[in-house]
PDB file of C-alpha atoms and ligand atoms in Angstrom:
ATOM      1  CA  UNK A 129      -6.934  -2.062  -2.302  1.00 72.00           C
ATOM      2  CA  UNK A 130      -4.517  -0.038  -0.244  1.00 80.00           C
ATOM      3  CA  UNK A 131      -1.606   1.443  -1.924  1.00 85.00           C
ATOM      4  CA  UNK A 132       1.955   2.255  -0.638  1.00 91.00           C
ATOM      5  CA  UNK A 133       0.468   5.624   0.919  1.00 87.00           C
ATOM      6  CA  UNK A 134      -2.598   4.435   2.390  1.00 86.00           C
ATOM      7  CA  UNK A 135      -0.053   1.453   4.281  1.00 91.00           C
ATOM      8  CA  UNK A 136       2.477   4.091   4.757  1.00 91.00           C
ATOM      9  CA  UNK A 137       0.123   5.829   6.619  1.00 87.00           C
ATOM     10  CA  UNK A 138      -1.315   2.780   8.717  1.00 89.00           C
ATOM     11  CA  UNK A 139       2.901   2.612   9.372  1.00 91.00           C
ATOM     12  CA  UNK A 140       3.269   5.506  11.048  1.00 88.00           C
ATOM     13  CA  UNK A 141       0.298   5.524  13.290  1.00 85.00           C
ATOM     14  CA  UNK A 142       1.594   2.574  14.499  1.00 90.00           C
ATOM     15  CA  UNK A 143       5.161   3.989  14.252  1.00 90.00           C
ATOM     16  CA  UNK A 144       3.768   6.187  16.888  1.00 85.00           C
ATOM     17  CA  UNK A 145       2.015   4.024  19.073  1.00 87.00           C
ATOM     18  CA  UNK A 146       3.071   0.192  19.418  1.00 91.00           C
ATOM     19  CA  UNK A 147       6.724  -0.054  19.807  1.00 92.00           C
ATOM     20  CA  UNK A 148       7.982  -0.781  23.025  1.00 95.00           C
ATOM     21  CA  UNK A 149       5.202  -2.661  24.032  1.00 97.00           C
ATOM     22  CA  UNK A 150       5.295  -6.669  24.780  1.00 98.00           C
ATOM     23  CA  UNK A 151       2.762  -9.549  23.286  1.00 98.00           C
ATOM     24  CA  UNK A 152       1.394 -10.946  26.455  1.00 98.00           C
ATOM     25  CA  UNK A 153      -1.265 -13.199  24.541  1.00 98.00           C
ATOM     26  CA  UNK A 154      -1.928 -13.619  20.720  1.00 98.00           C
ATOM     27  CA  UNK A 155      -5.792 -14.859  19.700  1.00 98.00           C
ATOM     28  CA  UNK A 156      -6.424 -15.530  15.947  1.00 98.00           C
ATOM     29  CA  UNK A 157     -10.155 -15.842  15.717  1.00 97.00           C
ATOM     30  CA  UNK A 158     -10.299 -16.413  12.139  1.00 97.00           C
ATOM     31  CA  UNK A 159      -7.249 -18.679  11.091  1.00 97.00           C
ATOM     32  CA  UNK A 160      -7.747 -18.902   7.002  1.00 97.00           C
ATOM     33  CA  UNK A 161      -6.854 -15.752   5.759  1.00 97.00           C
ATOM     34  CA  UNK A 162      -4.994 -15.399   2.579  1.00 97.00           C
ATOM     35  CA  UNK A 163      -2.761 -18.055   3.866  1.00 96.00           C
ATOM     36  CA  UNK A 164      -3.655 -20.312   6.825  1.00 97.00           C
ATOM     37  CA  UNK A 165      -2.209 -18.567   9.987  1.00 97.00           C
ATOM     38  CA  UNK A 166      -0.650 -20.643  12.347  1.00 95.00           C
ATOM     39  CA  UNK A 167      -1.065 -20.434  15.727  1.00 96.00           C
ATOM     40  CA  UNK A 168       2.598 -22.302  16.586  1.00 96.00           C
ATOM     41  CA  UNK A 169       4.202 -19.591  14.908  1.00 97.00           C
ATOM     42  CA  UNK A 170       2.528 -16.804  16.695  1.00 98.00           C
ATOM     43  CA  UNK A 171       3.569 -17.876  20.096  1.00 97.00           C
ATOM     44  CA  UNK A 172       6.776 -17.136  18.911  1.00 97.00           C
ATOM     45  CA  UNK A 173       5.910 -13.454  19.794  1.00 98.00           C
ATOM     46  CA  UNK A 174       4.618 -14.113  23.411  1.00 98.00           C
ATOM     47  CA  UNK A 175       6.694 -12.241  25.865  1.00 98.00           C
ATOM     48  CA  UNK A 176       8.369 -10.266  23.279  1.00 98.00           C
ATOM     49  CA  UNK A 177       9.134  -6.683  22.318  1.00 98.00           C
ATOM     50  CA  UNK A 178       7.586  -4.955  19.136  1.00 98.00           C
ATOM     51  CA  UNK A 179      10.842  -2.663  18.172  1.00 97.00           C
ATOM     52  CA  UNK A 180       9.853  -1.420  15.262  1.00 97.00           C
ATOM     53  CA  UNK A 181       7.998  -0.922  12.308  1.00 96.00           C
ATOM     54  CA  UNK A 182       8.856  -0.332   9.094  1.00 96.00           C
ATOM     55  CA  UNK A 183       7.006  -0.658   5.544  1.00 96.00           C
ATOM     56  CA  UNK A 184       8.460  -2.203   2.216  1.00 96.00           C
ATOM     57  CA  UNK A 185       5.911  -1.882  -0.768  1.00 95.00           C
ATOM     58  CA  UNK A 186       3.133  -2.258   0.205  1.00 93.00           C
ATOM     59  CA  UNK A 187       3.543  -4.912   3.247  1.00 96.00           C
ATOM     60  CA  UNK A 188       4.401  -3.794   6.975  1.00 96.00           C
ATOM     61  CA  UNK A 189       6.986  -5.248   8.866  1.00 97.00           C
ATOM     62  CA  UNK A 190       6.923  -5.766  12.836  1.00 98.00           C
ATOM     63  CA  UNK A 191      10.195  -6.072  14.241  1.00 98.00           C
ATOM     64  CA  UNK A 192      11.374  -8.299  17.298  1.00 98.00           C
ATOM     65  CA  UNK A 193      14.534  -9.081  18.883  1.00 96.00           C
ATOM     66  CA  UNK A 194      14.359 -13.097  16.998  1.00 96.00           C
ATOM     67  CA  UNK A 195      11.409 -13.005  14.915  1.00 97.00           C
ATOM     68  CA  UNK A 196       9.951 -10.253  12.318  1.00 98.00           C
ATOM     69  CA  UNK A 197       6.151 -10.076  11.460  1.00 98.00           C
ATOM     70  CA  UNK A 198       5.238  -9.492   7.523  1.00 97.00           C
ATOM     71  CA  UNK A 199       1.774  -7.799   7.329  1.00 97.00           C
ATOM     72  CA  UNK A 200      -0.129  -7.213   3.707  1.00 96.00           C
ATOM     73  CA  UNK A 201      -3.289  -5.338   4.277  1.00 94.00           C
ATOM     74  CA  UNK A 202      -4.995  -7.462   1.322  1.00 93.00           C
ATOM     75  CA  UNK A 203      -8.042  -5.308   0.323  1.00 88.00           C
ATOM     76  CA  UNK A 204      -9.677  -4.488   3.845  1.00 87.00           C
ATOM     77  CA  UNK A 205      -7.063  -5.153   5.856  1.00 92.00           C
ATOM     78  CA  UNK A 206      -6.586  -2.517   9.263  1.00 89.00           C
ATOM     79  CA  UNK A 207      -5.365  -2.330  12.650  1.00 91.00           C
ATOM     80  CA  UNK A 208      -6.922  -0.583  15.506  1.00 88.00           C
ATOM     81  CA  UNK A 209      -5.618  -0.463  18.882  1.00 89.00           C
ATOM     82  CA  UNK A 210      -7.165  -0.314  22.230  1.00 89.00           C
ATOM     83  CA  UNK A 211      -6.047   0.655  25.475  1.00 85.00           C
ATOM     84  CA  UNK A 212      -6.685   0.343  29.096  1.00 82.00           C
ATOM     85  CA  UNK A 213      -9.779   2.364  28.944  1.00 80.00           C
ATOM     86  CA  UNK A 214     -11.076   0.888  25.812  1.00 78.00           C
ATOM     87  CA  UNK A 215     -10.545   3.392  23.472  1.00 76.00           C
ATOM     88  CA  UNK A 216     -10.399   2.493  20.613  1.00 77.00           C
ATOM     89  CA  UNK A 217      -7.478   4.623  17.694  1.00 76.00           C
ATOM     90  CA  UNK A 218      -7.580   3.539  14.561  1.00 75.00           C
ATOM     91  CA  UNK A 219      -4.566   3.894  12.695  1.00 79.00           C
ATOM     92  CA  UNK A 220      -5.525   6.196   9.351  1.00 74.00           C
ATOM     93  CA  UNK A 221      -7.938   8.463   9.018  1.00 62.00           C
ATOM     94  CA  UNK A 222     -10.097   6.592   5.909  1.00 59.00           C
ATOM     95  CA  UNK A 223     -12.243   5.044   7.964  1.00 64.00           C
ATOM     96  CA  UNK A 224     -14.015   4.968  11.113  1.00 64.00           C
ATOM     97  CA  UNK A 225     -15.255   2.471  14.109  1.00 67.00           C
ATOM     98  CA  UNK A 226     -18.506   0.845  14.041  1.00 72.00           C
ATOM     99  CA  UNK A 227     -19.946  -1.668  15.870  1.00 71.00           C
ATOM    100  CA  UNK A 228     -20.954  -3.615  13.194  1.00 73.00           C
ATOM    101  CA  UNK A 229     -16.776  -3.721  12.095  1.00 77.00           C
ATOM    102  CA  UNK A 230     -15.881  -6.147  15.146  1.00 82.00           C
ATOM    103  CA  UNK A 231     -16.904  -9.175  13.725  1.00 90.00           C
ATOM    104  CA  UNK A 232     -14.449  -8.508  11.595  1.00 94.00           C
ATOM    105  CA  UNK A 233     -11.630  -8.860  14.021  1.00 95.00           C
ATOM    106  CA  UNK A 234      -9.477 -11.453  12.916  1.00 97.00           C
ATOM    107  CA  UNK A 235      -6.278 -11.449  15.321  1.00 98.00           C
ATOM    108  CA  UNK A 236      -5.840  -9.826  18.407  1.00 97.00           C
ATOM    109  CA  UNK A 237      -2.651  -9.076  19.875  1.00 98.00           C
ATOM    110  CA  UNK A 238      -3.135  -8.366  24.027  1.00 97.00           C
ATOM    111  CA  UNK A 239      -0.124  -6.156  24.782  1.00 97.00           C
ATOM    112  CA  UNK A 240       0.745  -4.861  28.021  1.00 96.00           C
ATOM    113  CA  UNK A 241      -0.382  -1.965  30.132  1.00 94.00           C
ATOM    114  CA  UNK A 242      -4.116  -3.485  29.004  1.00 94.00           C
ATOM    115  CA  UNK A 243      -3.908  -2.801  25.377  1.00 95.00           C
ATOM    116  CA  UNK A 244      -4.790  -4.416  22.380  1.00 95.00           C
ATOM    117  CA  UNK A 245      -3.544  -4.541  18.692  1.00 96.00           C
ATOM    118  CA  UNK A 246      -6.478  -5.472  16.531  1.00 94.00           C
ATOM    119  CA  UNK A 247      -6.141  -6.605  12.267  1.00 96.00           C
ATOM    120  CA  UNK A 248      -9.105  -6.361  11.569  1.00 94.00           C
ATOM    121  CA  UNK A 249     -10.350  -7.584   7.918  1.00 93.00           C
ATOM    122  CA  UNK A 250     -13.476  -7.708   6.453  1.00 91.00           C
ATOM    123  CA  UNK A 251     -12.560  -9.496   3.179  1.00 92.00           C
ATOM    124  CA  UNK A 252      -9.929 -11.899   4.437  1.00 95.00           C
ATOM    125  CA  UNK A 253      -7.454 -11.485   1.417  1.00 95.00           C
ATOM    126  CA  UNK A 254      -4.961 -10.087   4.025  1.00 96.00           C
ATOM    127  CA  UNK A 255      -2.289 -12.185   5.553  1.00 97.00           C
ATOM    128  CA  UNK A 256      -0.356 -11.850   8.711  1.00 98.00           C
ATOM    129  CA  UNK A 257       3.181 -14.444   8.204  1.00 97.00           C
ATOM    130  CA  UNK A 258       5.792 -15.133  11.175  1.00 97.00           C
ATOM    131  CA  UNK A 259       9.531 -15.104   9.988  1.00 97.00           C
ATOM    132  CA  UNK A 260      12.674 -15.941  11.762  1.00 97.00           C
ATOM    133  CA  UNK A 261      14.638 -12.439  11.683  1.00 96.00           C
ATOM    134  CA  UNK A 262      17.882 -13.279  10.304  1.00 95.00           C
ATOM    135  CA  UNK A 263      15.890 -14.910   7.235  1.00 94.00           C
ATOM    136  CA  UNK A 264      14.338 -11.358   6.625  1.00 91.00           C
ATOM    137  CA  UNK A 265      16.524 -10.651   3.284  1.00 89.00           C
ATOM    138  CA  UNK A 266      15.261 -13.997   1.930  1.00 93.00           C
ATOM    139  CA  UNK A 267      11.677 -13.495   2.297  1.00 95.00           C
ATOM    140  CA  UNK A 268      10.152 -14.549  -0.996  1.00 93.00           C
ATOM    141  CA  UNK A 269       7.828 -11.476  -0.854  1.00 93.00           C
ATOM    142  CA  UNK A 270      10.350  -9.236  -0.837  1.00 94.00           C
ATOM    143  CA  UNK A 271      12.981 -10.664  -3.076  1.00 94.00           C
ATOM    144  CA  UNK A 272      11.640  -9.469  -6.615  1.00 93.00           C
ATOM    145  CA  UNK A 273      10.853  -6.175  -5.237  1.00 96.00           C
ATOM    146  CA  UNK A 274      12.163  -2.956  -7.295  1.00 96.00           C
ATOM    147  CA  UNK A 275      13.695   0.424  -5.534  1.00 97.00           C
ATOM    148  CA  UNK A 276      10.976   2.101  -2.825  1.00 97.00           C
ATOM    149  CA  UNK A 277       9.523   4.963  -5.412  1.00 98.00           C
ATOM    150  CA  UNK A 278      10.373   7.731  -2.439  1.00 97.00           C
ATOM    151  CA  UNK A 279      14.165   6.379  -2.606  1.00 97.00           C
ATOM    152  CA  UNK A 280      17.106   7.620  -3.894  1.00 97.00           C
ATOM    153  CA  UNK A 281      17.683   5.249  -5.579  1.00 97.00           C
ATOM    154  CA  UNK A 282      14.612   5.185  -7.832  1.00 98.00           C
ATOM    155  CA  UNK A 283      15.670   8.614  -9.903  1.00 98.00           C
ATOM    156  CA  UNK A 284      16.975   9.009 -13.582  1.00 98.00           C
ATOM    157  CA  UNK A 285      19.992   6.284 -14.122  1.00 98.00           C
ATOM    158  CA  UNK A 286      18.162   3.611 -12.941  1.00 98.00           C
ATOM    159  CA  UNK A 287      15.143   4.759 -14.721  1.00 98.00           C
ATOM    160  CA  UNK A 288      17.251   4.938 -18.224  1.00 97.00           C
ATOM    161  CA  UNK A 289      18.729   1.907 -17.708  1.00 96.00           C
ATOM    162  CA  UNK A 290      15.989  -0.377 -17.073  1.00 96.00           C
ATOM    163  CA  UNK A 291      14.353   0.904 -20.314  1.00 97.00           C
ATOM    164  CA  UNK A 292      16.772   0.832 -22.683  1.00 93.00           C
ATOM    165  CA  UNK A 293      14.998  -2.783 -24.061  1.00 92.00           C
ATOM    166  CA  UNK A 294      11.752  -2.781 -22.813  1.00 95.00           C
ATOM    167  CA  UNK A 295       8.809  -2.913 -25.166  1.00 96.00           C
ATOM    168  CA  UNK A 296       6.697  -3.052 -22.950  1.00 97.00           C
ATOM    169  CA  UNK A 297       3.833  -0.512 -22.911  1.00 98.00           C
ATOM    170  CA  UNK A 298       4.902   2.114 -20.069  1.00 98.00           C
ATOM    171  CA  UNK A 299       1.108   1.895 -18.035  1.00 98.00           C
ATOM    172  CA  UNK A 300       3.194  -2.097 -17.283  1.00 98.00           C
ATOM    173  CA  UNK A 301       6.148  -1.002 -17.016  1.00 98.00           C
ATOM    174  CA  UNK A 302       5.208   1.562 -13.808  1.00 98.00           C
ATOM    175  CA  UNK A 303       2.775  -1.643 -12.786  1.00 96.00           C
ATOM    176  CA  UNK A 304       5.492  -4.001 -12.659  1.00 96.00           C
ATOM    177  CA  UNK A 305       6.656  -4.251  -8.589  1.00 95.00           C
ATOM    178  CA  UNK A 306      10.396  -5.509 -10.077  1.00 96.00           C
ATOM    179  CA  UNK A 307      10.887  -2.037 -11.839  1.00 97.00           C
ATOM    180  CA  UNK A 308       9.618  -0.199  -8.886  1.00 97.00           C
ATOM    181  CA  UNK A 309       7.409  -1.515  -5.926  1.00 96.00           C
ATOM    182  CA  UNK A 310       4.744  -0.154  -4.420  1.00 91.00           C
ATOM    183  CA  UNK A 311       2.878   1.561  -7.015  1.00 92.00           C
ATOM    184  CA  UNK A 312      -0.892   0.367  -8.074  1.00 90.00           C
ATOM    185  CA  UNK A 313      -3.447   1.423 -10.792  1.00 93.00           C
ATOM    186  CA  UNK A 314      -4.648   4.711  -9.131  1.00 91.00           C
ATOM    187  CA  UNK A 315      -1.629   6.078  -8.972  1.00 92.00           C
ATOM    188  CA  UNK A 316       0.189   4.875 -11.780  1.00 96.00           C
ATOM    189  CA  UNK A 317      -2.656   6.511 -13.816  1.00 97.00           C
ATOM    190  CA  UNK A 318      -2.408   9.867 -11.857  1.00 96.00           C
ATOM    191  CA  UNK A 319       0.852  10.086 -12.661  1.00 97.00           C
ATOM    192  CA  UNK A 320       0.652   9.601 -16.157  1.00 98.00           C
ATOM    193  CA  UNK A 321      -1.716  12.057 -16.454  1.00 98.00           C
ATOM    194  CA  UNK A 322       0.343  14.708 -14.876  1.00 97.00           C
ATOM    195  CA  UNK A 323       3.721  13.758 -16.474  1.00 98.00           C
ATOM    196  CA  UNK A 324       1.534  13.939 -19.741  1.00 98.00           C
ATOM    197  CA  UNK A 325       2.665  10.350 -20.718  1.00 98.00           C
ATOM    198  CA  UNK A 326       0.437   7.985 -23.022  1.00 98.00           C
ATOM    199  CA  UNK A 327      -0.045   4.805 -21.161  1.00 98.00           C
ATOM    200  CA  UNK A 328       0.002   2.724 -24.122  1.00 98.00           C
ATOM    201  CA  UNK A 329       3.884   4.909 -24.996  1.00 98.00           C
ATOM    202  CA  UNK A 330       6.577   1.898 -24.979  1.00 98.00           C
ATOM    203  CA  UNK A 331       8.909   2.071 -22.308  1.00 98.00           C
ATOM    204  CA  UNK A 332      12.255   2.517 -24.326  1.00 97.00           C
ATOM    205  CA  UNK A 333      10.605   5.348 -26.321  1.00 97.00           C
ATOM    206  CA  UNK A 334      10.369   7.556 -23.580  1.00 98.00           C
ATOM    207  CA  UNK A 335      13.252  10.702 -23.630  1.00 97.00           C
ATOM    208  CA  UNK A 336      15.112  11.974 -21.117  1.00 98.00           C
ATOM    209  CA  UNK A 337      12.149  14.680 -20.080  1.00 98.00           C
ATOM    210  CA  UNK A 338       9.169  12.138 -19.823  1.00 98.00           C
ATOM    211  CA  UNK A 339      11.416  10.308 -17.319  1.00 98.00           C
ATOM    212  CA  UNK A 340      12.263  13.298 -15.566  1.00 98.00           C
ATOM    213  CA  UNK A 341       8.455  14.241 -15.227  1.00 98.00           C
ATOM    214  CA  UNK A 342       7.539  10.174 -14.299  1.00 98.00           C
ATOM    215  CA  UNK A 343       9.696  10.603 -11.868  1.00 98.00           C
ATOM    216  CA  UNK A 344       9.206  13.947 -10.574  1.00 98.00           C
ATOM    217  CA  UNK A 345       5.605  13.527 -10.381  1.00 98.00           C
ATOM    218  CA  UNK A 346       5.636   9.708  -8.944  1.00 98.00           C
ATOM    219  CA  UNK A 347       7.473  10.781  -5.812  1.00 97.00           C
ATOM    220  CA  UNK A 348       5.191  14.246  -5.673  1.00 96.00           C
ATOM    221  CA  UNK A 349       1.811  12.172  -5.906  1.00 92.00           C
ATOM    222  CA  UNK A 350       3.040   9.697  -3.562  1.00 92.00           C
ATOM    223  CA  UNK A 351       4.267  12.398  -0.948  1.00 92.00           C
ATOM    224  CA  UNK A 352       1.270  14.094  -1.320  1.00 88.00           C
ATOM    225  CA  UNK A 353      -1.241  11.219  -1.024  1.00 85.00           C
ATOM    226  CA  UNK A 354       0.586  10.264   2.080  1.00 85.00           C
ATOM    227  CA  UNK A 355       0.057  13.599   3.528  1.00 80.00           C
ATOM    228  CA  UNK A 356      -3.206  13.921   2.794  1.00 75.00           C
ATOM    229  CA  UNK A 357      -3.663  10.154   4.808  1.00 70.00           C
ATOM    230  CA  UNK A 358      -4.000   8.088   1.738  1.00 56.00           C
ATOM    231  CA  UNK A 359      -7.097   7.621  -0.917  1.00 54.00           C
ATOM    232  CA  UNK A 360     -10.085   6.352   0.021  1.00 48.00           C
ATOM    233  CA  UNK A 361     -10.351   3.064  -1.714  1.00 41.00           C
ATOM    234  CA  UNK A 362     -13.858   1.715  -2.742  1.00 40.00           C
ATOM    235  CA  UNK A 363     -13.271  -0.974  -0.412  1.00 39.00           C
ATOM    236  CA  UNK A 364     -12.601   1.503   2.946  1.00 38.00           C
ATOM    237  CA  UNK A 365     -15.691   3.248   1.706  1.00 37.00           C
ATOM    238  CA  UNK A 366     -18.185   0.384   2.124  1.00 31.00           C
ATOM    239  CA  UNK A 367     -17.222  -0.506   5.464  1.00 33.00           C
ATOM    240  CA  UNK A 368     -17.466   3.002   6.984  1.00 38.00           C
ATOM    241  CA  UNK A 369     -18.755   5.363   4.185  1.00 39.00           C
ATOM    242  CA  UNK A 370     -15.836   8.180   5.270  1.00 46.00           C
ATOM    243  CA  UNK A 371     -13.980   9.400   2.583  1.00 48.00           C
ATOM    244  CA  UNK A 372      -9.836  10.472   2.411  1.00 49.00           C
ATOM    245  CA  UNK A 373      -9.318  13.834   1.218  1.00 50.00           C
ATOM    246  CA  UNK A 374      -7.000  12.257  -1.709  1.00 55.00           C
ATOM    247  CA  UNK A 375      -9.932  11.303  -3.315  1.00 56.00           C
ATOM    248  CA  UNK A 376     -10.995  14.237  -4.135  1.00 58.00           C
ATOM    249  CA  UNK A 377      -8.127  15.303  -5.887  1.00 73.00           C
ATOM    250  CA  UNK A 378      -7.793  12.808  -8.695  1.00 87.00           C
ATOM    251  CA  UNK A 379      -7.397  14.186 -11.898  1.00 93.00           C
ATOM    252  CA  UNK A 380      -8.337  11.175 -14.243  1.00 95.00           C
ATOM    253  CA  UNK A 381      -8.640   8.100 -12.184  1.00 93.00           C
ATOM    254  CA  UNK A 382     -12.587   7.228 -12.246  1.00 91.00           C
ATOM    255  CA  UNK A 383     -13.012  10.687 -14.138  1.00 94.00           C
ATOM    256  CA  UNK A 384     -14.334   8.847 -17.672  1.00 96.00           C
ATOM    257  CA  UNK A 385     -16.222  10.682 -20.064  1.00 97.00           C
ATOM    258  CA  UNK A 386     -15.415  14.189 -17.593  1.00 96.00           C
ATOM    259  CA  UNK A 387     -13.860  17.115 -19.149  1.00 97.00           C
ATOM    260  CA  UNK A 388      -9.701  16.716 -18.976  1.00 97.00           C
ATOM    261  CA  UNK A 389      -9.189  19.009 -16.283  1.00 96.00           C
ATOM    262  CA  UNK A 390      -6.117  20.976 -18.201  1.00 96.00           C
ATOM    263  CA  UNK A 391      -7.508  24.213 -18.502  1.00 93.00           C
ATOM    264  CA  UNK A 392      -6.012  24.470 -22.059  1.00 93.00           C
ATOM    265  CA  UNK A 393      -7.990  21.068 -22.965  1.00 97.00           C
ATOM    266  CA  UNK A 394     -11.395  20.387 -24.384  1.00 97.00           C
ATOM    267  CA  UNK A 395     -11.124  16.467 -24.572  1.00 98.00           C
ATOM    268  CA  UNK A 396     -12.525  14.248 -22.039  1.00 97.00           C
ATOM    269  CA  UNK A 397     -10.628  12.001 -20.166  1.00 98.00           C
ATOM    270  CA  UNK A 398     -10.972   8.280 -21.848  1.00 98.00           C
ATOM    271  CA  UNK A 399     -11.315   4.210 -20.126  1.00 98.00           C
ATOM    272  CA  UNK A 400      -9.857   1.567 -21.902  1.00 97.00           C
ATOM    273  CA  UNK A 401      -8.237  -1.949 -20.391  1.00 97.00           C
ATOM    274  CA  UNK A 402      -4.856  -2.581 -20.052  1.00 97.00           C
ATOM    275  CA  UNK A 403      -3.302  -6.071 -18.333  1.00 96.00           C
ATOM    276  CA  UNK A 404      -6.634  -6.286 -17.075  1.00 95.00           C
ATOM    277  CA  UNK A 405      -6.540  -2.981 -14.964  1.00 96.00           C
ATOM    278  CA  UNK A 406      -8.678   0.707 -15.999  1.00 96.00           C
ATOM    279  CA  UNK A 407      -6.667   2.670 -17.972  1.00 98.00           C
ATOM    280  CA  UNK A 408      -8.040   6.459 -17.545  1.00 98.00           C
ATOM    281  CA  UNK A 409      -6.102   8.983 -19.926  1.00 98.00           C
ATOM    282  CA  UNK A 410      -6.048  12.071 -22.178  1.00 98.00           C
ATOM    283  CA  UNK A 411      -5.711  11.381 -25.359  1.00 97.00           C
ATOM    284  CA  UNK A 412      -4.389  15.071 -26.324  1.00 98.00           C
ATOM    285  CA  UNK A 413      -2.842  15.914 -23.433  1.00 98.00           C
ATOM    286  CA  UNK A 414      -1.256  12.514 -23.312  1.00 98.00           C
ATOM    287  CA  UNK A 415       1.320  11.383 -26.235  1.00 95.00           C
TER     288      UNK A 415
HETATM  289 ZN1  LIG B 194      -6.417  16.819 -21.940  1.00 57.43          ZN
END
């Protein structure tokens, strides 16, 4: 599943492409995605300008002068675009274009100047959702949504303060999109590891320097991830076998029964299950 870096990535190779150009046409050639799309609503954007794009969690957001476009990427989701000479960019460097992958093609935006948006979405557990633009505070996605991780305002007060009664297990707590949004299992576990937190810690034990390192090393691992063009995600993989370069880099996520990689360490990093979700830790390096 794509996290905030691999959509943040997908943002700004659109960022750098599609605004300023104007839906001429849209074609949904598979209608039930996660939800039902509906093609009423998406003639709402014919004739009109993309002016921006912009990324909240983990969902993209196309802006236009009356409407706004929510995207969620789902587990498969992409977007490649086309232009007048049918080239074909795709919009993170994760995967590539095969052949094979336009069966896949689920909506097509025709833009001007003969170019084409395409979402593209193997599994289907994307969605694509129309919204009027002056509703765009209200939007039930967004509404429970904590602080953006890479904020200001995600740093020590807020941390502390949201804490204070929570006995919840902290491996949750950095799971739960209220407390912060954005953040999935490979990461949260990454960041454990380096911040030398025990996932299974409760939240309103933590002191003042776990915090500090949670969220020194949340923002770091995020930044990073994002410049190295996001993880490859198992999913990605399948459909075009190229891996991201963040992938290599992970210190205990997938790494059970390897050596911790502290130097100073001679455990081995550990599995268990928490909420459901793989739980990779240290259990010395970790407390
Ligand atoms: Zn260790």
């Amino acid at each position: 599943m794509p996290e905030l870096p691999e959509v943040e990535v997908v943002k700004r190779s659109l960022e750098n492409k599609i605004p300023n150009y104007i839906i001429r046409k849209v074609a949904i050639k598979t209608p039930k995605l996660r939800y039902r799309l509906k093609k009423k609503e998406f003639k709402k954007l014919i004739g009109k300008k993309i002016l921006s794009i912009q990324r909240r969690s983990k969902y993209l957001i196309f802006n236009f002068h009356d409407n706004c476009m929510i995207v969620h990427l789902g587990m498969t989701g992409k977007f490649f675009i086309e232009n007048n000479s049918s080239i074909k960019f795709k919009t993170s460097f994760y995967y590539n274009i095969k052949k094979n992958d336009l069966k896949h093609n689920r909506v097509i935006f025709y833009l001007n100047k003969k170019t084409k948006l395409i979402y593209n979405d193997v599994r289907k557990f994307g969605f694509l959702k129309i919204f009027d633009i002056r509703k765009k505070d209200y939007i039930t996605h967004f509404t429970n949504l904590g602080p953006e991780p890479l904020s200001k305002k995600f740093e020590f007060s807020y941390f502390k303060l949201h804490i204070s009664n929570k006995t919840k297990n902290v491996k949750n707590l950095l799971m739960d999109q209220r407390f912060v949004a954005g953040l999935g299992n490979i990461y949260v576990n990454e960041v454990l590891f380096l911040a030398k937190v025990n996932p299974y810690k409760k939240s309103l034990n933590l002191n003042n320097f776990e915090i500090q390192r949670l969220i020194k090393n949340i923002k770091l691992v995020l930044q990073k991830a994002i410049i190295e063009g996001g993880s490859s995600i198992k999913n990605f993989k399948s459909v075009d076998g190229e891996e991201g370069a963040f992938q290599q880099k992970f210190k205990v996520y997938s790494q059970e029964g390897k050596n911790c990689p502290a130097s100073s360490c001679n455990d081995v990093i550990r599995r268990s299950i928490i909420s459901n979700r793989s739980t990779f830790y240290c259990k010395t390096c970790q407390k």
